[in-house]
Amino acid sequence: MTRLGYGFGRGARGPATARPEALWRLATVRAGESAYGIGNVSTSNSARTSGRIRDMLSNAHMTALRYADAAFIIGSDQAETAVSPQSIQRALEIGPAVGRVTWSGSAIGTIPGGALLWSDDLLPGALGLSEFPPGAMVWHRSMKDNLVGDTRANFPMTGPGTPEGEDQRGTTIGVDRLMQTGALPADGGARAQIDGAPGVLIGLAKDHGPTVLVGGDSRFYGVSGNAGPGTGTAGGPPRMALEQAGIPHAMQARSGSKIQDFVAGDFAKPVLRIGIIAYVSDILCNWSVNDMSNGRTASQILGDIAALVAKAKAINPQVRIWWTTMAPSTNGSNIPVGLYANSANDGRQAFNNEIRTNFAVYGLSGLVDISAAVEDPTQTDRWADFANDSSDGLHSRQTGQAKEAAVIKAWADALPAPLAAY
């Protein structure tokens, strides 16, 4: 039986009560469609990419929109290379109307361990509109091409995977194909990456409903097979569920990420630009398995969760934080998978049992029990249907992701309206 825990009640989700003042909050629901045109990528000086991402505005009545961009380009060793805010440009399309978005260079949103660069405000009149239509389909696309200079950060939302998450540039240092020009930073060697996080649109309105930031590892990122990058459902179970629920959300899932990175580094790790917490009502995370595979015990991971909750609430005291249970990590022969052996049995069970029973002790509003959806009910260290639910023993695939998404969807549908002060 699926188990869901709630710290703020179980009422059906409804529109938030109109507030006396307009607030900036996450503005779009990912619609799961992208289009790309990739040119010659053989050399760094001829690489050109154009692309756009389709979104859908939330149902809030927003009077202004603003993009967030990361203040840094990220190499595979987590080193940060600063970018020039003035080099960032973007276009927003709503129907036939197109508006140019620019960055003045102000470092609004500076936070411990990182920063966000907010674009100049975009008003409806800039697109020839009297208002931003609630629920309207929108496209985000690049405004720059064939330029010389530091333009690598001009469109982090476009990428062959989770647009606000990880964008891998291949197995060697090479061309920054996504950002039009220039080679990636040489730090980190193979698998150089850009962290295009958060790359989101926020809107000013009085009637925002729930908005969700998703933080997690490759299990949320959807890397294993058919529901992952390039399929139209990039982002795995959370994105599938939140799109269906119509809830504005941003994905910050990245392969191999751990909660310990954020806690130990005071959020300095770029995977989660924690500043976006100020603009959401809820956070859903699944970090645990990579921590355990790197030697952290269940009790240590739970302590890390409590530390992350405290730091998040220091930024947004009203934010509600939810965690998932840890799914199985065994192969088709029920043998623990590789480095994850110690997370497949006793440690995993200890973590799941504790968080199911005592989530409030760690400051959480509740849990989302995705493991119960895919584990064998009588032998809970195993997948119930390995052949269909997983592909490598560690990640879920099509049917498994659909089962997990159904549990997340039930959680999303039951989210209470945001607290008035959030």
XYZ file of C-alpha atoms in Angstrom:
422
model
C 0.000 0.000 0.000
C 1.369 3.387 -0.943
C 2.284 5.469 2.068
C 2.253 9.241 2.017
C 3.100 11.457 4.947
C 1.924 15.016 5.279
C 2.982 17.568 7.838
C 0.543 20.277 6.774
C -2.683 18.372 6.260
C -4.205 16.269 3.513
C -6.658 18.671 1.945
C -7.147 18.758 -1.803
C -5.001 21.300 -3.554
C -6.771 24.464 -4.634
C -5.920 27.943 -5.805
C -4.103 30.070 -3.300
C -6.095 32.824 -1.643
C -5.381 36.188 -3.247
C -2.855 38.119 -1.218
C -2.710 41.861 -0.597
C 0.698 42.149 -2.244
C 2.108 40.632 -5.402
C 4.979 38.159 -4.934
C 7.634 36.756 -7.253
C 7.177 33.003 -7.647
C 8.029 30.243 -10.114
C 6.009 30.961 -13.248
C 5.920 27.997 -15.646
C 4.880 24.375 -15.902
C 7.260 22.384 -18.068
C 5.384 21.154 -21.121
C 7.960 18.538 -22.065
C 8.776 19.560 -25.616
C 11.944 20.954 -27.126
C 13.314 21.640 -30.572
C 16.961 21.869 -31.608
C 19.010 22.799 -34.642
C 22.640 21.743 -34.272
C 25.188 22.841 -36.851
C 28.842 21.994 -37.297
C 30.220 21.020 -33.923
C 33.592 19.697 -35.024
C 35.608 22.738 -33.969
C 35.216 25.297 -31.250
C 35.065 28.242 -33.629
C 32.330 26.847 -35.849
C 29.970 25.358 -33.333
C 26.528 26.903 -33.603
C 23.373 25.783 -31.908
C 19.891 27.160 -31.893
C 17.084 25.749 -29.888
C 13.977 26.510 -27.946
C 12.099 25.060 -25.029
C 8.343 25.033 -24.726
C 6.704 25.906 -21.436
C 3.263 26.759 -20.192
C 2.590 29.685 -17.914
C 0.937 28.925 -14.598
C -2.653 29.950 -13.973
C -1.574 32.917 -11.857
C -2.323 36.393 -13.196
C 1.243 37.646 -13.572
C 1.976 41.300 -14.253
C 5.744 40.912 -14.837
C 8.181 38.131 -15.654
C 11.871 37.723 -14.864
C 14.452 35.097 -15.839
C 17.086 33.757 -13.486
C 20.468 32.686 -14.767
C 23.430 31.128 -13.037
C 26.306 33.476 -12.348
C 28.859 30.839 -13.249
C 29.781 28.261 -15.843
C 30.574 24.951 -14.192
C 33.318 22.481 -15.054
C 33.136 18.790 -14.210
C 35.206 19.248 -11.054
C 32.681 21.810 -9.739
C 35.013 24.732 -10.452
C 33.211 27.945 -11.317
C 34.107 30.351 -14.094
C 32.367 33.705 -13.961
C 30.358 34.954 -16.915
C 29.503 38.452 -18.024
C 25.852 39.261 -17.237
C 25.660 41.699 -20.123
C 26.422 38.875 -22.552
C 23.229 37.035 -21.630
C 20.204 37.527 -23.855
C 17.065 35.526 -24.402
C 13.767 35.653 -26.240
C 10.322 34.871 -24.883
C 7.580 33.952 -27.342
C 3.859 33.943 -26.496
C 1.915 33.115 -29.619
C 3.130 35.437 -32.391
C 4.495 37.942 -29.867
C 8.237 37.926 -29.137
C 10.027 39.898 -26.444
C 13.761 40.344 -25.960
C 15.062 39.740 -22.437
C 18.291 41.364 -21.296
C 20.477 41.409 -18.207
C 21.644 44.698 -16.767
C 24.285 42.961 -14.696
C 22.867 43.442 -11.222
C 23.649 40.509 -8.927
C 20.227 40.256 -7.345
C 19.919 36.984 -5.462
C 23.492 36.667 -4.208
C 23.615 33.847 -1.685
C 26.240 31.960 0.343
C 28.183 29.802 -2.069
C 26.801 31.240 -5.287
C 24.629 33.783 -6.977
C 21.747 34.206 -9.363
C 21.568 36.840 -12.040
C 18.064 38.155 -12.518
C 17.109 39.550 -15.878
C 15.567 42.945 -16.326
C 11.815 42.770 -15.759
C 9.722 41.889 -18.791
C 6.295 43.547 -18.908
C 3.364 42.475 -21.117
C 3.679 45.636 -23.205
C 7.137 44.531 -24.378
C 5.387 41.751 -26.286
C 2.505 43.931 -27.388
C 0.216 42.281 -24.836
C -2.096 43.786 -22.265
C -1.413 40.884 -19.890
C 0.444 37.581 -19.698
C -2.400 35.120 -20.390
C -2.714 32.533 -17.570
C -1.949 29.049 -18.870
C -0.563 30.360 -22.173
C 1.995 28.328 -24.123
C 5.375 30.029 -24.270
C 8.722 29.355 -25.924
C 12.160 30.305 -24.630
C 14.956 30.638 -27.172
C 18.390 32.090 -27.678
C 18.861 35.604 -29.039
C 22.561 35.258 -29.881
C 24.514 33.366 -32.500
C 27.843 33.599 -34.337
C 29.290 35.919 -31.713
C 32.732 36.077 -30.208
C 33.197 36.387 -26.476
C 31.718 35.038 -23.301
C 28.277 33.979 -24.461
C 28.309 30.556 -22.897
C 25.616 31.369 -20.364
C 23.125 32.928 -22.693
C 20.680 30.057 -22.812
C 21.079 27.446 -20.061
C 17.478 26.298 -20.388
C 18.170 24.565 -23.708
C 19.810 21.180 -23.566
C 19.408 17.532 -24.529
C 18.108 16.467 -21.163
C 16.678 18.191 -18.134
C 16.952 21.825 -19.197
C 17.692 23.235 -15.766
C 19.806 20.283 -14.747
C 22.858 18.569 -16.099
C 24.078 19.172 -19.623
C 26.944 16.836 -20.485
C 29.320 17.881 -23.227
C 30.690 14.436 -24.001
C 33.635 12.411 -22.746
C 36.392 14.936 -23.425
C 36.860 18.657 -23.099
C 35.489 20.130 -26.273
C 33.061 22.452 -27.836
C 30.408 24.219 -25.858
C 27.878 23.321 -28.528
C 24.926 24.542 -26.534
C 26.094 28.080 -25.925
C 27.160 28.919 -29.485
C 30.869 29.528 -29.129
C 34.056 28.818 -27.255
C 35.499 25.788 -25.534
C 34.381 24.689 -22.116
C 36.615 25.455 -19.138
C 39.525 23.038 -18.996
C 39.049 22.302 -15.316
C 37.979 18.777 -14.604
C 39.120 17.039 -17.765
C 36.691 14.534 -19.155
C 32.951 15.015 -19.047
C 33.083 18.785 -18.780
C 29.653 20.131 -18.019
C 27.561 23.218 -17.845
C 25.218 23.543 -14.926
C 22.374 25.561 -16.392
C 20.696 25.938 -13.052
C 18.261 27.196 -12.261
C 17.429 28.777 -15.630
C 13.853 29.454 -14.650
C 11.173 32.078 -15.171
C 9.480 33.708 -12.207
C 6.384 35.882 -12.268
C 4.889 38.653 -10.164
C 1.331 37.872 -9.041
C -1.043 37.822 -6.086
C -2.616 34.429 -6.790
C 0.197 31.885 -7.047
C -0.634 28.288 -6.131
C 1.952 25.698 -5.025
C 5.345 25.880 -6.746
C 7.951 23.127 -6.434
C 11.732 22.865 -6.622
C 12.897 19.290 -7.228
C 16.370 18.341 -6.031
C 17.856 14.945 -6.645
C 20.239 12.551 -8.300
C 20.077 10.455 -11.458
C 16.987 8.608 -10.244
C 15.059 11.868 -10.473
C 17.019 12.996 -13.501
C 15.611 10.060 -15.484
C 18.869 8.831 -17.021
C 18.039 5.161 -17.277
C 16.237 4.481 -20.477
C 12.977 5.426 -21.874
C 11.740 8.266 -19.707
C 15.021 10.144 -19.708
C 16.758 12.707 -21.899
C 15.455 13.157 -25.421
C 12.134 11.432 -24.843
C 9.922 14.441 -24.183
C 9.631 13.526 -20.524
C 13.110 14.598 -19.447
C 13.336 14.850 -15.702
C 12.009 11.448 -14.815
C 9.133 10.772 -12.388
C 8.953 14.234 -10.757
C 8.604 16.083 -14.036
C 6.036 13.613 -15.356
C 3.969 13.991 -12.197
C 4.204 17.752 -11.842
C 3.392 18.368 -15.486
C 0.282 16.231 -15.099
C -0.637 18.106 -11.922
C -0.121 21.458 -13.634
C 2.208 22.722 -10.905
C 5.012 25.161 -11.760
C 8.319 23.523 -10.993
C 12.062 23.571 -11.611
C 14.297 20.512 -11.762
C 17.703 20.519 -10.118
C 18.528 16.842 -10.559
C 22.055 15.840 -11.446
C 23.747 12.467 -11.798
C 25.867 11.430 -8.853
C 24.798 14.294 -6.599
C 24.638 13.914 -2.822
C 23.043 15.837 -0.006
C 26.406 15.856 1.761
C 27.782 18.091 -1.001
C 25.299 20.815 -0.161
C 25.527 20.521 3.597
C 29.310 20.289 3.829
C 29.860 22.976 1.205
C 27.343 25.434 2.633
C 25.461 25.169 -0.645
C 28.610 26.101 -2.561
C 28.139 23.201 -4.939
C 26.505 24.598 -8.050
C 24.058 21.762 -8.616
C 21.438 23.475 -6.480
C 21.488 27.257 -6.696
C 19.758 27.538 -3.406
C 18.537 31.064 -4.029
C 15.554 29.715 -5.931
C 14.187 28.451 -2.606
C 12.917 31.951 -1.935
C 10.582 31.619 -4.925
C 8.901 28.260 -4.270
C 6.428 26.944 -1.724
C 7.660 23.341 -1.652
C 10.859 21.338 -2.172
C 10.904 17.632 -3.061
C 14.227 15.751 -2.773
C 15.479 12.192 -3.164
C 19.174 12.519 -2.221
C 20.350 9.488 -0.248
C 21.650 6.630 -2.382
C 24.844 8.346 -3.553
C 25.594 9.418 -0.001
C 25.190 5.864 1.236
C 27.288 4.435 -1.581
C 30.053 6.810 -0.496
C 30.066 5.569 3.070
C 27.446 7.684 4.832
C 25.237 5.784 7.262
C 21.465 6.139 7.443
C 21.719 8.233 10.605
C 24.334 10.505 9.037
C 22.183 11.058 5.953
C 19.189 11.893 8.118
C 21.335 14.368 10.020
C 22.367 15.918 6.705
C 18.698 16.233 5.750
C 17.997 18.104 8.983
C 20.926 20.426 8.241
C 19.679 21.113 4.704
C 16.180 21.799 6.001
C 17.549 24.317 8.490
C 19.556 26.109 5.800
C 16.633 26.183 3.393
C 14.289 27.581 6.024
C 16.829 30.268 6.842
C 16.266 31.501 3.285
C 12.512 30.860 3.174
C 11.007 30.165 6.630
C 7.685 29.020 5.157
C 9.022 26.571 2.586
C 7.761 23.003 2.979
C 10.352 20.268 2.406
C 9.501 16.681 1.491
C 11.734 13.633 0.998
C 11.383 10.321 -0.776
C 12.248 6.863 0.395
C 15.159 5.025 -1.242
C 14.243 2.522 -3.980
C 15.984 -0.885 -4.280
C 19.530 -1.195 -5.638
C 19.697 -4.839 -6.701
C 19.996 -6.429 -10.140
C 17.853 -9.102 -11.775
C 19.553 -11.779 -9.680
C 18.778 -9.790 -6.527
C 22.446 -9.015 -6.008
C 23.360 -5.529 -4.753
C 24.601 -3.347 -7.580
C 28.289 -2.415 -7.652
C 29.278 0.404 -5.351
C 25.716 0.590 -4.093
C 25.907 -2.730 -2.278
C 25.745 -1.186 1.172
C 22.689 0.846 0.236
C 20.712 -2.119 -1.044
C 19.958 -3.819 2.235
C 20.412 -2.857 5.875
C 21.343 0.797 5.376
C 18.562 1.428 2.911
C 15.989 -0.246 5.137
C 17.155 1.700 8.176
C 16.830 4.962 6.248
C 13.389 4.125 4.883
C 11.994 2.883 8.183
C 13.183 5.957 10.051
C 11.989 8.531 7.550
C 8.612 6.815 7.203
C 8.060 6.987 10.926
C 9.854 10.101 12.088
C 10.101 12.511 9.134
C 8.949 15.431 11.314
C 11.941 14.955 13.611
C 14.174 16.099 10.746
C 12.092 19.152 9.947
C 10.316 17.589 6.978
C 6.693 18.261 6.137
C 6.271 14.657 5.027
C 7.549 11.910 2.780
C 6.718 10.547 -0.656
C 7.127 6.795 -0.543
C 8.274 5.971 -4.068
C 10.072 2.839 -2.881
C 6.784 1.261 -1.826
C 5.614 1.615 -5.437
C 8.436 -0.489 -6.909
C 9.800 -2.751 -4.163
C 8.694 -6.312 -3.561
C 6.208 -6.119 -0.658
C 7.521 -9.316 0.917
C 11.234 -8.884 0.094
C 11.590 -5.142 0.178
C 15.286 -5.113 -0.759
C 14.258 -6.240 -4.268
C 12.415 -4.752 -7.212
C 8.897 -6.130 -7.501
C 9.211 -6.397 -11.302
C 12.850 -5.956 -12.195
C 12.455 -6.836 -15.878
C 10.007 -3.998 -16.464
C 10.743 -1.526 -13.696
C 14.526 -1.220 -13.906
C 17.325 -1.560 -16.429
C 20.430 -1.695 -14.271
C 19.194 -2.391 -10.747
C 19.800 1.175 -9.687
C 17.510 3.283 -11.880
C 13.888 2.826 -12.796
C 12.796 2.774 -16.424
C 9.488 3.238 -18.247
C 7.099 1.220 -16.081
C 9.024 1.823 -12.863
C 9.165 5.545 -13.478
C 5.450 5.573 -14.233
C 4.771 3.887 -10.880
C 6.944 6.384 -9.033
C 5.373 9.276 -10.936
C 1.913 8.126 -9.857
C 2.935 8.381 -6.203
C 4.454 11.828 -6.741
C 1.324 12.918 -8.612
C -0.842 11.879 -5.644
C 1.396 13.966 -3.382
C 1.252 16.939 -5.738
C -2.533 16.804 -6.041
C -2.836 16.903 -2.254
C -0.488 19.837 -1.678
C -2.244 22.459 0.421
C -2.341 26.026 -0.808
C 0.875 27.846 0.123
C 1.087 29.522 3.476
C 0.149 33.173 3.178
C 3.619 34.405 4.072
C 5.613 32.246 1.682
